[in-house]
Short mmCIF file of C-alpha atoms in Angstrom, two decimals:
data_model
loop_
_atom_site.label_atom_id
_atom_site.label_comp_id
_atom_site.label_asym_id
_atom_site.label_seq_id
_atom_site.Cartn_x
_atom_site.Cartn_y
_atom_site.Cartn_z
CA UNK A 7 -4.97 15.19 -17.91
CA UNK A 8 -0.86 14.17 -17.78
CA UNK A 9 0.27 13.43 -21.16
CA UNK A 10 3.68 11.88 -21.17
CA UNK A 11 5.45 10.61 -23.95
CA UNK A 12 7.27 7.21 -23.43
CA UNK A 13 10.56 5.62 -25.11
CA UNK A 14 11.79 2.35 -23.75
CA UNK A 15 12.21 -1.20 -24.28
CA UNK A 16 9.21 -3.32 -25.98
CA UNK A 17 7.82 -3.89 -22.64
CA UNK A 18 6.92 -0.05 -22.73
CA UNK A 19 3.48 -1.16 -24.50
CA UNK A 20 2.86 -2.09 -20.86
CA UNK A 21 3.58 0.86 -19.26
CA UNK A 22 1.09 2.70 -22.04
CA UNK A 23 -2.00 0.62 -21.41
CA UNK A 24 -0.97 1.49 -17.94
CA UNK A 25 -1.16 4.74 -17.84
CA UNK A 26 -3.58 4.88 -19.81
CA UNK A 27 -5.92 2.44 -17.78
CA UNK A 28 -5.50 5.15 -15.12
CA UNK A 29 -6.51 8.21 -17.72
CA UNK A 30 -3.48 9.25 -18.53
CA UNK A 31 -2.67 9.69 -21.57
CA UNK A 32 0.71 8.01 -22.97
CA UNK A 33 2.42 8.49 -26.70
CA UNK A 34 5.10 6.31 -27.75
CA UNK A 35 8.72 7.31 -29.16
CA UNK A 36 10.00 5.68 -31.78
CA UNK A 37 13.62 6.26 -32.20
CA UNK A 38 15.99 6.47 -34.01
CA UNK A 39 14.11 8.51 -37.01
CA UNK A 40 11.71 10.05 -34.64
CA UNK A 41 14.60 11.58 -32.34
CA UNK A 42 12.99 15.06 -31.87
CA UNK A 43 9.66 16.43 -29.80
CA UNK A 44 6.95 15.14 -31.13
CA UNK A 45 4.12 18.30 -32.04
CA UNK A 46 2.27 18.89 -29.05
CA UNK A 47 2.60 19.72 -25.30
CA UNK A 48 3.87 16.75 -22.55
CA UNK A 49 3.80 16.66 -18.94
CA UNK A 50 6.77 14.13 -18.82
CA UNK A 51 9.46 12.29 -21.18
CA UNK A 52 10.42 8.91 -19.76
CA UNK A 53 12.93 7.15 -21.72
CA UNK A 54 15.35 4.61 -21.12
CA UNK A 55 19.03 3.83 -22.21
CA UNK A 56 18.39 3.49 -25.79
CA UNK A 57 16.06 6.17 -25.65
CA UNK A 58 17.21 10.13 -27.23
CA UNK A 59 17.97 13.18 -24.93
CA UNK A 60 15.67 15.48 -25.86
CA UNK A 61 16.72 19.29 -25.55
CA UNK A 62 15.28 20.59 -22.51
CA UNK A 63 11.27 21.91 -21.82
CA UNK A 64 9.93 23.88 -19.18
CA UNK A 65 7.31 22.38 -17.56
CA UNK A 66 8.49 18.62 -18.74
CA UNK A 67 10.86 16.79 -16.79
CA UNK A 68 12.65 14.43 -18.82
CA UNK A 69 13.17 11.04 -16.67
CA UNK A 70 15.42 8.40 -16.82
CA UNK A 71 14.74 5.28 -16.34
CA UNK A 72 17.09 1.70 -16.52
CA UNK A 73 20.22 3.30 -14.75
CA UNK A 74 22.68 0.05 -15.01
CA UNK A 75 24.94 -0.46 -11.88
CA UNK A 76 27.29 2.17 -12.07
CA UNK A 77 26.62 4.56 -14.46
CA UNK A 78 26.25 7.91 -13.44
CA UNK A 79 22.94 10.10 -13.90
CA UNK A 80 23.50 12.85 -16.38
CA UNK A 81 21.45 15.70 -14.96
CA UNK A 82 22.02 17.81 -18.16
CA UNK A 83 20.37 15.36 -20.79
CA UNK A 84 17.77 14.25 -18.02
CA UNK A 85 16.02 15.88 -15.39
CA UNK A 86 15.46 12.72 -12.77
CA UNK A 87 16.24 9.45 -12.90
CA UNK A 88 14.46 6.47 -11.53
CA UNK A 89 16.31 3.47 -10.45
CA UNK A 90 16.25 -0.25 -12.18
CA UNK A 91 13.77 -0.79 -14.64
CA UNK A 92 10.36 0.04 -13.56
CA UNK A 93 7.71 -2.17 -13.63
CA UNK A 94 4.51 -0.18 -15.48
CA UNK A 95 3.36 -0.04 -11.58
CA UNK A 96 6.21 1.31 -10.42
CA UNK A 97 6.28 4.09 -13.19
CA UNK A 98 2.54 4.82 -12.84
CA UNK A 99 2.91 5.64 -9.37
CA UNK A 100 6.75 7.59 -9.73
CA UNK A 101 4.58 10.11 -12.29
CA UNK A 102 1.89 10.25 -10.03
CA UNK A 103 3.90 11.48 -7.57
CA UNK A 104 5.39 13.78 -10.04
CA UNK A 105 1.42 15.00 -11.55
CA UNK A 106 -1.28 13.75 -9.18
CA UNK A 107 -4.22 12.69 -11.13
CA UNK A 108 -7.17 14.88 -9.81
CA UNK A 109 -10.61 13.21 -11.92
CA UNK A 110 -13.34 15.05 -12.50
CA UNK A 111 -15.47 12.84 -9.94
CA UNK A 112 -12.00 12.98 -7.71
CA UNK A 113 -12.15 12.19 -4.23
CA UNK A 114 -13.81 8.58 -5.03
CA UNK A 115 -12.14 7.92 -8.27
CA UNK A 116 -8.42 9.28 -6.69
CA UNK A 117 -9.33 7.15 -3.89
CA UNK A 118 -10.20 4.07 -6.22
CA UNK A 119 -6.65 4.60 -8.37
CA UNK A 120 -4.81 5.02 -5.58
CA UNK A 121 -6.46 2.07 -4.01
CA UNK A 122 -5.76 0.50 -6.96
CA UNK A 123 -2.16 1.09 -6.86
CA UNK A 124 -1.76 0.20 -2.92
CA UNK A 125 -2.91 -3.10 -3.79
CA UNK A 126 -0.81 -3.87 -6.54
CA UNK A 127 1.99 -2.67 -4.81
CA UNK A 128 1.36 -5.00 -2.15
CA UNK A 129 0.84 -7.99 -4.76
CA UNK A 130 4.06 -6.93 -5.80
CA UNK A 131 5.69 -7.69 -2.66
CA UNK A 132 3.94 -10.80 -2.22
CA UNK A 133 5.60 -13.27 -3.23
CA UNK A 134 8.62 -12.22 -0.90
CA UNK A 135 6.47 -11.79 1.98
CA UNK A 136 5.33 -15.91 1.34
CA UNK A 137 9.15 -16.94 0.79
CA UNK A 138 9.15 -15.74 4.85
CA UNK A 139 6.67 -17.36 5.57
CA UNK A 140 8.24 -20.55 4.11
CA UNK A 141 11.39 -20.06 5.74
CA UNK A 142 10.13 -19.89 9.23
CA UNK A 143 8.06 -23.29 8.13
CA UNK A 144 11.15 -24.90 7.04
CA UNK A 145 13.56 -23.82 9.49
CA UNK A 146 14.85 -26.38 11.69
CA UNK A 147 13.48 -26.31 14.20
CA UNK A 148 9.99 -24.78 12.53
CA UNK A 149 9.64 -20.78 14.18
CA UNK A 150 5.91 -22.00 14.04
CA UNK A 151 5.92 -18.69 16.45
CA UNK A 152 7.37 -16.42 13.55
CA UNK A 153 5.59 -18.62 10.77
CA UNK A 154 1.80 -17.66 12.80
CA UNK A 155 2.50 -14.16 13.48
CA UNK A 156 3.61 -13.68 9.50
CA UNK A 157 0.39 -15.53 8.58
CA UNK A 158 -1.73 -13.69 10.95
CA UNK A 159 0.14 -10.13 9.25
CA UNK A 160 -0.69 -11.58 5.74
CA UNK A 161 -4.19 -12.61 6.44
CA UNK A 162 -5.26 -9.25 7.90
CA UNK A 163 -3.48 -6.44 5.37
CA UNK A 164 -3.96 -8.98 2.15
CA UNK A 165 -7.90 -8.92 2.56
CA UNK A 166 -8.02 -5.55 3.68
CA UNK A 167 -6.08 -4.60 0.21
CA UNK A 168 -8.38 -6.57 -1.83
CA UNK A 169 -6.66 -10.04 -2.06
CA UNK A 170 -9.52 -12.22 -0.63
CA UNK A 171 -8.28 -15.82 -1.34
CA UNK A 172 -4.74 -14.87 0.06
CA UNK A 173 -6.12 -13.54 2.90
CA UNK A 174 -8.83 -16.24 3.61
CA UNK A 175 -6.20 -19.10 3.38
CA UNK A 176 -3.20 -17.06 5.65
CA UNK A 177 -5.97 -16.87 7.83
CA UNK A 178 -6.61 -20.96 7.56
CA UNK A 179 -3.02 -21.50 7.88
CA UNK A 180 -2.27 -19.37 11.04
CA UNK A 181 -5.40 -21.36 12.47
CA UNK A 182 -3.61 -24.25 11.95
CA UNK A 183 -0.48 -23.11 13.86
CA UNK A 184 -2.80 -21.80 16.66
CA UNK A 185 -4.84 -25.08 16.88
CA UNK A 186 -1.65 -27.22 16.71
CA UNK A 187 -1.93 -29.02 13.72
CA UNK A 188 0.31 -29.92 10.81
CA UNK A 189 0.87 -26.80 8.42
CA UNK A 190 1.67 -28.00 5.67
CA UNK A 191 -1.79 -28.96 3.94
CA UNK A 192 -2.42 -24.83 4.48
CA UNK A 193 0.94 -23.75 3.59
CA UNK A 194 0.17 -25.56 0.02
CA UNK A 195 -3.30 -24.01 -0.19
CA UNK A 196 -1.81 -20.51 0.72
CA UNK A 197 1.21 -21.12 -2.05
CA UNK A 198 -2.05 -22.11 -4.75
CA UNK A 199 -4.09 -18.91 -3.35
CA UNK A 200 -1.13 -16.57 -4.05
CA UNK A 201 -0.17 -17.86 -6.92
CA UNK A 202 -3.65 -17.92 -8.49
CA UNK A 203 -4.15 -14.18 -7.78
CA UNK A 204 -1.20 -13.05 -8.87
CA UNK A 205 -1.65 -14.39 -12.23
CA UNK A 206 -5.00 -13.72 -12.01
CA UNK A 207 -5.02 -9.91 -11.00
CA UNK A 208 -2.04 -8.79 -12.78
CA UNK A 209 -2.05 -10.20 -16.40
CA UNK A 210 -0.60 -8.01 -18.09
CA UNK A 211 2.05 -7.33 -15.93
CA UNK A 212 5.41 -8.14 -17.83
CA UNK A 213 7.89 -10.33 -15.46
CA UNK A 214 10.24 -7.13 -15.60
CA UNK A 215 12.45 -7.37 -12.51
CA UNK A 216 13.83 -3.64 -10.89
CA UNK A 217 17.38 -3.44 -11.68
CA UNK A 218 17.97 -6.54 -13.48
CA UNK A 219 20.78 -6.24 -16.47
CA UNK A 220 19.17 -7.11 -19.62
CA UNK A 221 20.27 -7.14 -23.56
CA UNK A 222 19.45 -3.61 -25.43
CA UNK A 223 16.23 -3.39 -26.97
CA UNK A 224 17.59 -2.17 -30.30
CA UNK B 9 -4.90 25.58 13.38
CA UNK B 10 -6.31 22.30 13.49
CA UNK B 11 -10.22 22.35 12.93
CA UNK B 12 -10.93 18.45 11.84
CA UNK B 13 -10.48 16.02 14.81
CA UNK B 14 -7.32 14.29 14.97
CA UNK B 15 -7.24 10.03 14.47
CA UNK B 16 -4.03 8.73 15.53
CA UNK B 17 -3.59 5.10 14.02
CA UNK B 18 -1.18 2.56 15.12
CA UNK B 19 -0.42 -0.72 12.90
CA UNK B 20 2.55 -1.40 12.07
CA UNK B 21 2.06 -2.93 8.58
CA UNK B 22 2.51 -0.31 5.95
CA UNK B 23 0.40 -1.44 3.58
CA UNK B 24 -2.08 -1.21 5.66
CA UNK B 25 -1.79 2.41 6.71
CA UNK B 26 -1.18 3.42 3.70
CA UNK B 27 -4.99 2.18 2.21
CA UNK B 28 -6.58 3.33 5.48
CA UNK B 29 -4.47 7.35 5.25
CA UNK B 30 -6.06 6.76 1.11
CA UNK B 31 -9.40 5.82 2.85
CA UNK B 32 -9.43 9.00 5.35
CA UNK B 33 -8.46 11.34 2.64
CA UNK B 34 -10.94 10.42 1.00
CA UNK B 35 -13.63 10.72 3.58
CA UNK B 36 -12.09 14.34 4.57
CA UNK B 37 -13.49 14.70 7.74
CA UNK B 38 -10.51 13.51 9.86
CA UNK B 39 -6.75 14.90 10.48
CA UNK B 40 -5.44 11.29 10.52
CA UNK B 41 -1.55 10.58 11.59
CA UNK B 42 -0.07 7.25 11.84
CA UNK B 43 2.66 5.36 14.16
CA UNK B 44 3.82 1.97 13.06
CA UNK B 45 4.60 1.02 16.30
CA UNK B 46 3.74 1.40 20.28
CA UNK B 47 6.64 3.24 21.33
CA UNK B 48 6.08 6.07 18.52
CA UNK B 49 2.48 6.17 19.21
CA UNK B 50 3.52 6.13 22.83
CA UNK B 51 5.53 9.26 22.61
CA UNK B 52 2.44 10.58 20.46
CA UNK B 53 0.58 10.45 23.43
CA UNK B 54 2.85 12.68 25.23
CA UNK B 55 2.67 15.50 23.02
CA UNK B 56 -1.43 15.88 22.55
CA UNK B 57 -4.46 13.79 23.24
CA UNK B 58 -5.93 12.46 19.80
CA UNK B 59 -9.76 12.58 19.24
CA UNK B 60 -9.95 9.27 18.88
CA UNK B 61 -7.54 6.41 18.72
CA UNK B 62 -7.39 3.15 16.17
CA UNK B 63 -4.68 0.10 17.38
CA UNK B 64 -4.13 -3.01 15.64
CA UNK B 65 -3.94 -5.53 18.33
CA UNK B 66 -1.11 -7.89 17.27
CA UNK B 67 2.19 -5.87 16.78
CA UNK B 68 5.64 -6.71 17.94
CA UNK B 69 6.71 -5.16 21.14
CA UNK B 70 4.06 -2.53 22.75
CA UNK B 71 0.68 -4.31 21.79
CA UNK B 72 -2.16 -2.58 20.34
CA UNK B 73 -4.04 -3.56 24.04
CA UNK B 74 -0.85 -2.23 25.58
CA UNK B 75 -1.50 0.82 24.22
CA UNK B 76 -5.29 0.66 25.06
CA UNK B 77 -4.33 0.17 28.81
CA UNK B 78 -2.36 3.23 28.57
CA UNK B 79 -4.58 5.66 26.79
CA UNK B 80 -7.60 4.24 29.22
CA UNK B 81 -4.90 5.22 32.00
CA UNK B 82 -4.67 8.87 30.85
CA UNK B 83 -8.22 9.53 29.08
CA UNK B 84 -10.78 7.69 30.05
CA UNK B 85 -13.21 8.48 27.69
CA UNK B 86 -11.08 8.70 24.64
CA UNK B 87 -12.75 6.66 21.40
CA UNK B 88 -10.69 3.85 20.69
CA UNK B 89 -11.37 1.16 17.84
CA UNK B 90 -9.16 -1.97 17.48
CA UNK B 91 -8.69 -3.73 14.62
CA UNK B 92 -7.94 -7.49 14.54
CA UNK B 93 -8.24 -10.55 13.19
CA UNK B 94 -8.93 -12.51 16.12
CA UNK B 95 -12.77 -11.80 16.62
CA UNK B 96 -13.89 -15.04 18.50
CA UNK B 97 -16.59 -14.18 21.29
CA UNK B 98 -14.38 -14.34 24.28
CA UNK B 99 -11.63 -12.76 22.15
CA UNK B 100 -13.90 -9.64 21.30
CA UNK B 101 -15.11 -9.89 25.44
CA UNK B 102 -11.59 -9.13 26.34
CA UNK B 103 -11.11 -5.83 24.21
CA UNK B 104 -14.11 -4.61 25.60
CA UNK B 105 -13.30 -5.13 28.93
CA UNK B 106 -9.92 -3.54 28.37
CA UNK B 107 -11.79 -0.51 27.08
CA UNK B 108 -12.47 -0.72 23.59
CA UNK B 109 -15.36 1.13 22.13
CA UNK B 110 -15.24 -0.76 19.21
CA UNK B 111 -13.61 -3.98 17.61
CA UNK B 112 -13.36 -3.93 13.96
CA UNK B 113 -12.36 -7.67 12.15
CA UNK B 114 -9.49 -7.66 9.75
CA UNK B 115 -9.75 -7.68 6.75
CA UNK B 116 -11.83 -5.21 6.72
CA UNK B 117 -13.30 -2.19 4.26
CA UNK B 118 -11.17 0.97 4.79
CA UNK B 119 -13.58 3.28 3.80
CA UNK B 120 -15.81 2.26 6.35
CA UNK B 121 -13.31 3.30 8.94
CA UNK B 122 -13.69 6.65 9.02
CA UNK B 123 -17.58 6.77 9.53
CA UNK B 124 -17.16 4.14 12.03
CA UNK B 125 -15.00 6.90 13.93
CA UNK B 126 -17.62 10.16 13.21
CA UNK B 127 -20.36 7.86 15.22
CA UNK B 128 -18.31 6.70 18.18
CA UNK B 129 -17.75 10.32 18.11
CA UNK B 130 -21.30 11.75 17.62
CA UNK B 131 -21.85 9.39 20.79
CA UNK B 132 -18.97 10.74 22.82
CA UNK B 133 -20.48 12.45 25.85
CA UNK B 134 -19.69 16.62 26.44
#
């Protein structure tokens, strides 16, 4: 099982129970005092801006994560570097790429995490997708053409990914459009539907945005 | 080499694809490629005839019954499946005039897809 040792902002609790959700398991870094290898073997070392360049292990890429705008990757104190700031998601799936997971009951349980992490990917890129939605409801005149084609999209990959109220009321409001009636009580049901699964499905995702500048951690 | 029969599946939402290539994986019985829209599937029809064939019906541009027209045109007995949302009697009356073997309603469970293929082509005549 991928053990990868972690050093990043607080947030980085999230990206432990993460990981370790998924089996992994994840140890944290504490620097400054604890700015060696800890005892033991690691699969990966992801650490962010604050976090120490450890000397160099075969076998254990050292990743970078929380590149600010502009500064340059230093491929001798880290082997890769990810973009932004990942969200726990986003750095589950980057080391899975890196160490696929292959359970002992594997294909069904790969199949289930990897389900697991389609849909939340998707949920991540929800919100977005409903903003165009939106904007072809709003424009003037309404693209109720655009607006039923994107509610039609949303209705049929949302439920197929697990997102059942989503789905259910995309598929209400596109029924609208067909049927010609006024969208907007099913645009506001959609807006609740989304909103209530995203808060409901993803709780303990922290509202870390890719790339955004923030203060250092320490 | 290819010893697993080959599913060619057009839809042009990633998200999509992505859970159903997860779903045939897992299932293991299928070669499964993927187009994300008509004219790449299109030109995947040029190069080899699939085993069987899965379209999602609304796309922009070539339609998933475009397509259907055209693979009837050059196989007629290929197995296609559609997937759609739009399911209502005369809806699903169309497809199957058009040549559909099968019509499955989005959403839907991707792991069922790929046993829905084995039996339309365990059915396949010759």
């Amino acid at each position: 099982m991928p053990r990868v040792l972690l050093c990043g902002p607080p947030e980085d609790r999230a990206w432990q129970a993460r990981l370790e959700a998924f089996g992994w398991q994840a140890e944290r870094l504490v620097p400054p005092r604890a700015a060696a290898w800890p005892p033991g073997d690691f699969h990966a070392y992801v650490g962010d801006a604050a976090a120490p360049a450890l000397p160099p292990r075969a076998g254990c890429p050292r990743v970078r994560v929380g590149l600010a705008a502009g500064e340059v990757h230093d491929p001798a104190a880290w082997d890769r570097a990810l973009p932004g700031q990942p969200t726990p998601t986003a750095l589950l799936l980057a080391l899975h790429r890196l160490f696929p997971v292959d359970p002992p009951s594997a294909p069904e349980a790969l199949f289930a995490l990897r389900a697991a992490l389609s849909r939340e990917a998707f949920g991540e890129g929800l919100l977005a997708r409903l903003e165009a939605l939106g904007a072809a409801l709003d424009a003037d005149p309404p693209d109720l053409a655009t607006a039923r084609q994107r509610a039609h999209a949303l209705a049929g990959t949302a439920g197929t990914l697990g997102w059942r109220a989503t789905s259910e009321a995309a598929h209400a409001l596109e029924r609208a459009l067909v049927e010609g009636h006024e969208p907007r009580a099913a645009w506001t049901t959609l807006r609740a539907a989304v909103t209530r699964e995203l808060r409901d499905q993803q709780p303990t995702e922290p509202p870390v945005r890719v790339g955004a500048p923030r203060a250092p951690s320490r | 080499m290819q010893d697993r029969p080959h599913v060619l599946l057009v839809d042009d939402e990633d998200d999509l694809r992505t859970i159903c290539e997860l779903a045939f994986e897992r299932d293991g019985r299928f070669e499964l490629t993927t187009a994300a829209d008509g004219d790449t599937a299109s030109r995947a029809f040029e190069r080899a005839r699939p085993d069987a064939l899965v379209l999602d019906v609304m796309m922009p541009g070539i339609s998933g019954l475009d397509l259907l027209r055209e693979a009837r045109a050059r196989w007629p007995d290929l197995p296609v499946v559609l997937l759609t949302a739009r399911t209502r009697a005369a809806e699903v009356e169309g497809y199957r005039a058009a040549g559909a073997n099968a019509v499955i309603a989005k959403p839907f469970d991707p792991r069922a897809l790929p046993e829905r293929i084995h039996r339309l082509l365990e059915a396949e005549p010759g």
